[in-house]
Tab-separated table of C-alpha atoms and ligand atoms in Angstrom:
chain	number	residue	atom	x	y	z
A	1	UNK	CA	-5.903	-10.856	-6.297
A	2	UNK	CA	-6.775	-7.314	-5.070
A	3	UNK	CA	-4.655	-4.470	-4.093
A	4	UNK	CA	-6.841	-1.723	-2.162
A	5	UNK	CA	-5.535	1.790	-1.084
A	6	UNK	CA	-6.306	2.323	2.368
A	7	UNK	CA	-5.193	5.762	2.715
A	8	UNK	CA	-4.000	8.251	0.486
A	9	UNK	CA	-2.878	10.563	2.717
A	10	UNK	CA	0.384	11.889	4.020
A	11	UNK	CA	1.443	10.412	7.453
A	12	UNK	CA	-0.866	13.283	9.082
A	13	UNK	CA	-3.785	12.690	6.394
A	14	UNK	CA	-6.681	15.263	5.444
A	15	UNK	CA	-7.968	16.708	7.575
A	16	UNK	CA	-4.472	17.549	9.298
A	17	UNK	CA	-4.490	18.209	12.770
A	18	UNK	CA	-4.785	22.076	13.685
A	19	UNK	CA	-5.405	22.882	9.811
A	20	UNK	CA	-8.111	24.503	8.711
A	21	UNK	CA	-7.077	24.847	5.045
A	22	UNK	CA	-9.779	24.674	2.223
A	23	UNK	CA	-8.812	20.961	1.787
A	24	UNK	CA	-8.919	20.215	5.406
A	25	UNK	CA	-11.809	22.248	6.121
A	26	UNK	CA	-13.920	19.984	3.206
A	27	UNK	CA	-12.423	17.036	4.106
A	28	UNK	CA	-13.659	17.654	7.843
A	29	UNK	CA	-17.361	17.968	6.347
A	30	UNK	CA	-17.135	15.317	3.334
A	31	UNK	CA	-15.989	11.863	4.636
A	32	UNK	CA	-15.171	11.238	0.935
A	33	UNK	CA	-13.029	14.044	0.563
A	34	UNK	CA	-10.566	12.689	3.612
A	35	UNK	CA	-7.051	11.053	3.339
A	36	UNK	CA	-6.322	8.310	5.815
A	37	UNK	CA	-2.808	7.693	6.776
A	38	UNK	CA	-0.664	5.510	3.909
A	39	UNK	CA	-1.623	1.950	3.636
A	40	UNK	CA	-1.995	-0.593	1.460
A	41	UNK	CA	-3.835	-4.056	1.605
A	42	UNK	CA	-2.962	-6.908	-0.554
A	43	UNK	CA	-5.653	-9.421	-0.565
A	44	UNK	CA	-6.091	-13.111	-1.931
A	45	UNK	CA	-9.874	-12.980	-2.416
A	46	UNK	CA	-9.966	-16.820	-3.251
A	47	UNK	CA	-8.024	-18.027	-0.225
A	48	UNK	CA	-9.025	-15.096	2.025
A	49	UNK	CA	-6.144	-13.812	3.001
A	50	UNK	CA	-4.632	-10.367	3.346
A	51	UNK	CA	-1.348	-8.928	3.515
A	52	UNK	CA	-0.606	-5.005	4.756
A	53	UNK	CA	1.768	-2.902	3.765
A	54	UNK	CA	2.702	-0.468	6.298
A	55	UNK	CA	0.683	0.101	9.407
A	56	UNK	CA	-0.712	3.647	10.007
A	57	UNK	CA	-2.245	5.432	12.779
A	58	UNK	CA	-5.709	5.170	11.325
A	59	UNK	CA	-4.634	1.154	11.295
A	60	UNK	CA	-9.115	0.520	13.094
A	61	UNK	CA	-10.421	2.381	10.396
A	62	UNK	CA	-8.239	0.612	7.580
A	63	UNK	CA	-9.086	-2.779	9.388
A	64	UNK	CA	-12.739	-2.223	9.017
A	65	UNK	CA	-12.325	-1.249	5.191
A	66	UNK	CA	-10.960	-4.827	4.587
A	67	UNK	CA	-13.595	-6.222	6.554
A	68	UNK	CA	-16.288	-4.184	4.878
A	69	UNK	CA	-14.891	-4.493	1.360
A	70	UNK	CA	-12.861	-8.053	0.710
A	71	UNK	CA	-15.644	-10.940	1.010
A	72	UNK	CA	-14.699	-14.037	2.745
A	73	UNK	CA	-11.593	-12.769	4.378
A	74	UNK	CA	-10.269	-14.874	7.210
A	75	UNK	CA	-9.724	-13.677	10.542
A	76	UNK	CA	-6.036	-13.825	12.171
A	77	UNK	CA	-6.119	-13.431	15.383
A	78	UNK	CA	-8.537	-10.523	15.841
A	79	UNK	CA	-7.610	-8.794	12.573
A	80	UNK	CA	-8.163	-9.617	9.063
A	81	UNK	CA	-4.621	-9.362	8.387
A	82	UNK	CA	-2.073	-12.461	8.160
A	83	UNK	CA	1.253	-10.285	8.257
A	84	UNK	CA	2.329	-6.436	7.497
A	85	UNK	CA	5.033	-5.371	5.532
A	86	UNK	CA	6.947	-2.075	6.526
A	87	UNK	CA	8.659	0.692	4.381
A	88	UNK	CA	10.021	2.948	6.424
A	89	UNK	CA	10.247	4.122	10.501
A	90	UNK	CA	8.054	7.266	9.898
A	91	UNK	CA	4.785	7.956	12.094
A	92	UNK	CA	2.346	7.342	9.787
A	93	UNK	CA	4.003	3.935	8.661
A	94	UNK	CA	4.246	2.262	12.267
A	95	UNK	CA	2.553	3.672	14.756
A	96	UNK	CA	-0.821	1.704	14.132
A	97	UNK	CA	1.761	-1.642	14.823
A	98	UNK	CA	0.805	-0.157	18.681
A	99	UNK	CA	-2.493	-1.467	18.203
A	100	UNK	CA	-1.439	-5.257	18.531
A	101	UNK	CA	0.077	-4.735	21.804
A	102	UNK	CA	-1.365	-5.615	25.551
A	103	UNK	CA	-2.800	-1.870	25.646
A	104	UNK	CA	-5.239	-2.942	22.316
A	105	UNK	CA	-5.674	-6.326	21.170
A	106	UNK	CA	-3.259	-8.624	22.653
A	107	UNK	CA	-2.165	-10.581	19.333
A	108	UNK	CA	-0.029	-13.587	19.495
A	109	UNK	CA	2.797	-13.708	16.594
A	110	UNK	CA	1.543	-11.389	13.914
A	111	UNK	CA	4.740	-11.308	11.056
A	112	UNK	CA	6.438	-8.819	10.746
A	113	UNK	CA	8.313	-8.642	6.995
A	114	UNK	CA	11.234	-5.464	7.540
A	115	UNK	CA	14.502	-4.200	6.906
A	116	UNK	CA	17.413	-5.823	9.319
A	117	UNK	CA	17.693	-1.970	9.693
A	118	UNK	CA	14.041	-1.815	10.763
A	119	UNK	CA	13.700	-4.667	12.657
A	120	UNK	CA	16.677	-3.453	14.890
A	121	UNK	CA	15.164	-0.130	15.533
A	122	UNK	CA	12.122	-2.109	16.281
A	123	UNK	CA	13.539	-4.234	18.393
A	124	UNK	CA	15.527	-1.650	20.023
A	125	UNK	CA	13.002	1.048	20.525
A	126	UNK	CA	10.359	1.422	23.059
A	127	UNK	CA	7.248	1.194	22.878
A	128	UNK	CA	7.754	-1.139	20.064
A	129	UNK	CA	10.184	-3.216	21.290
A	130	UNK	CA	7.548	-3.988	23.820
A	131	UNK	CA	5.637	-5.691	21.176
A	132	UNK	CA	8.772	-7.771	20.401
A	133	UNK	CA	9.704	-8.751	24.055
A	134	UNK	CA	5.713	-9.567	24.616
A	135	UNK	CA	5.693	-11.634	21.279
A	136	UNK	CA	2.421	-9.710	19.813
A	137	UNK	CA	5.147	-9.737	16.948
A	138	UNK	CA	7.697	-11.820	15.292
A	139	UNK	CA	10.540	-9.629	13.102
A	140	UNK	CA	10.735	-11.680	9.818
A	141	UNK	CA	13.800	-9.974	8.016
A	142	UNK	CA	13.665	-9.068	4.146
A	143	UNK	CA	16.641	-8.020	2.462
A	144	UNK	CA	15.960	-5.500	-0.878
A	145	UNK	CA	15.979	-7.144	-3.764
A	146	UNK	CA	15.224	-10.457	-3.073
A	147	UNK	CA	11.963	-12.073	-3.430
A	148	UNK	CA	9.238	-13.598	-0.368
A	149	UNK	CA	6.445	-15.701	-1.294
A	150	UNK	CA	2.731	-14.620	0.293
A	151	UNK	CA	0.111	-16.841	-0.432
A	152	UNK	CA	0.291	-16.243	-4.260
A	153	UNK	CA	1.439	-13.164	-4.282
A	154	UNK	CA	5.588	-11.748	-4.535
A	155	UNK	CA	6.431	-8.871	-2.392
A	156	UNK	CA	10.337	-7.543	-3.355
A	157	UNK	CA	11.540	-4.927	-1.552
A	158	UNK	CA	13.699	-2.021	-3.109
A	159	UNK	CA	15.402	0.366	-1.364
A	160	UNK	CA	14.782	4.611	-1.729
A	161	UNK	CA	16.597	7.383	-0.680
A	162	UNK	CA	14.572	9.146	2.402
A	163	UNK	CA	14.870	10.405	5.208
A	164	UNK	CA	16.410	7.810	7.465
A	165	UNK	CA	16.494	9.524	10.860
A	166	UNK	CA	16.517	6.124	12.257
A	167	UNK	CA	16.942	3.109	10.093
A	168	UNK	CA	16.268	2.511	6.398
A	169	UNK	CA	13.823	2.639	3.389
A	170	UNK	CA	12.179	0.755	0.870
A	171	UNK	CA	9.159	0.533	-1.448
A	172	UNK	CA	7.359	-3.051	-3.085
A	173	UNK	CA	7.303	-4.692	-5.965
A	174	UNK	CA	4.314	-6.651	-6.147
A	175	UNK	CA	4.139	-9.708	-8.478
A	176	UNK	CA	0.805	-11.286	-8.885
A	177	UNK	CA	-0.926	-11.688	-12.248
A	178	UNK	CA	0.125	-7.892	-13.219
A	179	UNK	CA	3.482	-6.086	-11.482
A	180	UNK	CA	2.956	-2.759	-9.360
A	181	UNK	CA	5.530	-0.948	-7.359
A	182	UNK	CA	4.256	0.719	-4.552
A	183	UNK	CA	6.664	3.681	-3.693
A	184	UNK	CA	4.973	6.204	-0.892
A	185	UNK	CA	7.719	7.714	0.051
A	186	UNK	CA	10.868	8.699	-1.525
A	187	UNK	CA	13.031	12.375	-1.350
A	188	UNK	CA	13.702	12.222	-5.078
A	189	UNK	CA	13.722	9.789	-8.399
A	190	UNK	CA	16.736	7.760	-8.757
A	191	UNK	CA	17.306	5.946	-12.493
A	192	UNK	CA	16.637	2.829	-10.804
A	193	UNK	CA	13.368	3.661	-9.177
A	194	UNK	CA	12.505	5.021	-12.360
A	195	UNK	CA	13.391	1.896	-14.103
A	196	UNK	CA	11.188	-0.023	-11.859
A	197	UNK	CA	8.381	2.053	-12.633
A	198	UNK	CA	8.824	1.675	-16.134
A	199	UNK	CA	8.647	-1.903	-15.915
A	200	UNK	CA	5.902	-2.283	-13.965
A	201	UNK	CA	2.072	-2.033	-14.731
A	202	UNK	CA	1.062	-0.581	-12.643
A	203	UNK	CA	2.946	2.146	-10.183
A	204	UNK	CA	1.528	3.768	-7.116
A	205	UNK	CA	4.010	6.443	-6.097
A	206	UNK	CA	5.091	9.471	-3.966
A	207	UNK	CA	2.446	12.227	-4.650
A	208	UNK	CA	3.075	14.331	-1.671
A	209	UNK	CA	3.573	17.540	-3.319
A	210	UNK	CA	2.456	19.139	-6.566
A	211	UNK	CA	4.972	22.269	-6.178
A	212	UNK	CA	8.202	22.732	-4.367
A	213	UNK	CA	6.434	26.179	-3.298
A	214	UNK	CA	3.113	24.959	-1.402
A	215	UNK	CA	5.366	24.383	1.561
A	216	UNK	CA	8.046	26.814	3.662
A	217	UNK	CA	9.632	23.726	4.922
A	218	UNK	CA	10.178	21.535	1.934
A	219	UNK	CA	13.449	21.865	1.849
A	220	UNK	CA	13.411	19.614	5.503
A	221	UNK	CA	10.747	17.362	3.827
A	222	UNK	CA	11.886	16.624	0.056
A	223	UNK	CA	9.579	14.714	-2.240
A	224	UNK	CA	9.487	15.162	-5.768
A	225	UNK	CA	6.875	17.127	-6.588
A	226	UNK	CA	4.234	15.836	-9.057
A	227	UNK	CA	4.755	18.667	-11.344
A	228	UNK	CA	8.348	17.651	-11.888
A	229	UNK	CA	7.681	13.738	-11.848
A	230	UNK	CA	4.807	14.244	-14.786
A	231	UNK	CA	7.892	15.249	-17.183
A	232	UNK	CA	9.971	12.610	-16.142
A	233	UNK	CA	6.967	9.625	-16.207
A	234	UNK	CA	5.406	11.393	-19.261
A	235	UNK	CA	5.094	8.743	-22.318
A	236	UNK	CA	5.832	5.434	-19.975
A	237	UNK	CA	3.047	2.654	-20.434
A	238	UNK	CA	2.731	2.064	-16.985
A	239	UNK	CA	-0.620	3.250	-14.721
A	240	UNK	CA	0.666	5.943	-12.627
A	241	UNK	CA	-1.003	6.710	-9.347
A	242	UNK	CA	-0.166	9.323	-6.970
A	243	UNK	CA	-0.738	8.882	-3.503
A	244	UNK	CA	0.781	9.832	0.368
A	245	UNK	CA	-0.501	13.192	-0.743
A	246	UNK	CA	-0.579	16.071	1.704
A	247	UNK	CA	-2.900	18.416	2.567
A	248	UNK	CA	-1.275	21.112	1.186
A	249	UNK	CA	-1.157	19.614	-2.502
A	250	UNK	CA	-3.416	21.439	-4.930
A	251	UNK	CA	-4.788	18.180	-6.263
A	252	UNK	CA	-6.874	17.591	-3.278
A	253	UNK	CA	-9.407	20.259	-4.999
A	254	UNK	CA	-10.792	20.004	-8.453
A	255	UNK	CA	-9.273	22.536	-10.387
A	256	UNK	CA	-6.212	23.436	-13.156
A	257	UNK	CA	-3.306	20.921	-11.521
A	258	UNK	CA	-5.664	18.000	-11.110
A	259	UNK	CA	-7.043	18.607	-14.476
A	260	UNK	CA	-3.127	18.844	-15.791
A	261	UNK	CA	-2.204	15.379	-14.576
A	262	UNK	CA	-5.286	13.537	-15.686
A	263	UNK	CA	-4.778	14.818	-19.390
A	264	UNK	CA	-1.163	13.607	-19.266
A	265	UNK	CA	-3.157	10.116	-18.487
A	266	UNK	CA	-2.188	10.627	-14.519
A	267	UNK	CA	-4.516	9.153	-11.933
A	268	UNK	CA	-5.187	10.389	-8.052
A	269	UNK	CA	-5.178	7.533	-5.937
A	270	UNK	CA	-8.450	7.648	-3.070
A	271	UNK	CA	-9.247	5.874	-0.234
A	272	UNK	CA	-10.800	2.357	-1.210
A	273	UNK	CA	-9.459	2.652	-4.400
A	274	UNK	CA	-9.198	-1.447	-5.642
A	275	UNK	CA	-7.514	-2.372	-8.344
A	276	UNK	CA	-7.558	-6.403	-9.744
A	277	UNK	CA	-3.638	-7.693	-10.021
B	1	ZN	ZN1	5.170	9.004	4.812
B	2	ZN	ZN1	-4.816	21.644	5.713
B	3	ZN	ZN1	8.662	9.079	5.373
């Protein structure tokens, strides 16, 4: 079983649009040095099948990375995907969902594992309720904490505090042969989430910031910031990734905060990155 990061980017990824910070300015000339919108595929490399989680607007690009990197995966419909799971109503979470409609591919029936929170605002919301009505997706309802079977793999959701303009929010636990929470977005550590961490693996969590200071508005757009989160993490047993980071966050170059977190045992999540579970 594989898990591979398909972006490690904020919603707007690096390059941002109308940035021309160092980060964004490198990661306009270095395709390695760019941050697609947050994804993540789950695959079943023996029975070829894959599973998303979350579905971003650089959803073509992150379709051709499963293509191009999971051998023997089988085609649903046009994609190489078999359902998505959602976290949270935020651009870059949803708006590559568009892509499945009449104006892209058409598909038939793709599942659709949410929130009853979600799925109403879904449901409820042009242009996606279009994709409901026109039944290029089915709502499959997940409740946090309990526990749906994918093809040999156990997706729970748990619920985070965020932002929740519109409906609700939640991050995975993943059971497979090893546990990972993914957790991309969250406006601060709760004991729980914490807990879960703990307990898990492996964790891939909410690096958006490394300082409360790198952005004027950050009081608008909480996340905790690395810097704090490496004190509270410090010492647990689990592999710690950070990813949804932003283009502002000082880890995106090579220098004193990126060398920080990796001697505290840290590691920067990438595009591609694949890890066995
Ligand atoms: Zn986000
Ligand atoms: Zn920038
Ligand atoms: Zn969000």
């Amino acid at each position: 079983m594989k898990l591979m990061v398909l972006g490690s980017g904020q919603d707007g990824g690096v390059p941002h649009t109308g940035c021309y910070c160092s980060a964004c300015i490198r990661a306009r000339r270095h395709k390695r040095r760019r941050r697609l919108a947050p994804s993540v595929a789950l695959c079943n490399d023996k029975a070829g099948s894959c599973y998303l989680i979350d579905a971003s607007p650089d959803f073509k690009f992150q379709m051709d990375m499963i293509w191009n990197h999971i051998p023997h995966v089988k085609r649903v419909g046009k994609i190489p995907v078999s359902s998505i799971l959602l976290t949270h109503a935020h651009y870059g979470h949803i708006t590559g969902l568009l892509e499945l409609g009449k104006e892209v591919l058409n598909e038939i029936g793709i599942p659709v594992f949410c929130t009853p929170a979600m799925g109403q605002f879904l449901s409820a919301s042009p242009p996606f309720s279009h994709l409901v009505e026109g039944g290029n997706i089915e709502i499959r309802e997940i409740r946090p904490g309990v526990k749906t079977e994918l093809g040999g793999i156990s997706v729970t959701p748990t619920q985070v505090p965020h932002r929740n303009e519109t409906a609700d929010t939640v991050g995975y636990i993943i059971e497979a042969t090893r546990r990972v929470i993914y957790i991309p977005d969250i406006d601060r550590w709760t004991d729980e989430t914490l807990e879960e961490i703990s307990r898990s693996d492996t964790a891939i969590i909410d690096g958006t910031f490394y300082s409360a200071a790198e952005l004027p508005g950050y009081r608008d757009v909480p996340h905790p910031p690395i810097k704090e989160t490496v004190e509270l993490l410090e010492g647990a047993s689990t592999e710690i990734y950070f990813t949804h980071i932003n283009h502002t966050n000082a880890i995106n170059r090579r220098g004193r905060e990126r060398r920080t977190i990796e001697r505290l045992g840290f590691k920067i999540a990438y595009d591609g990155l694949t890890l066995d579970i």
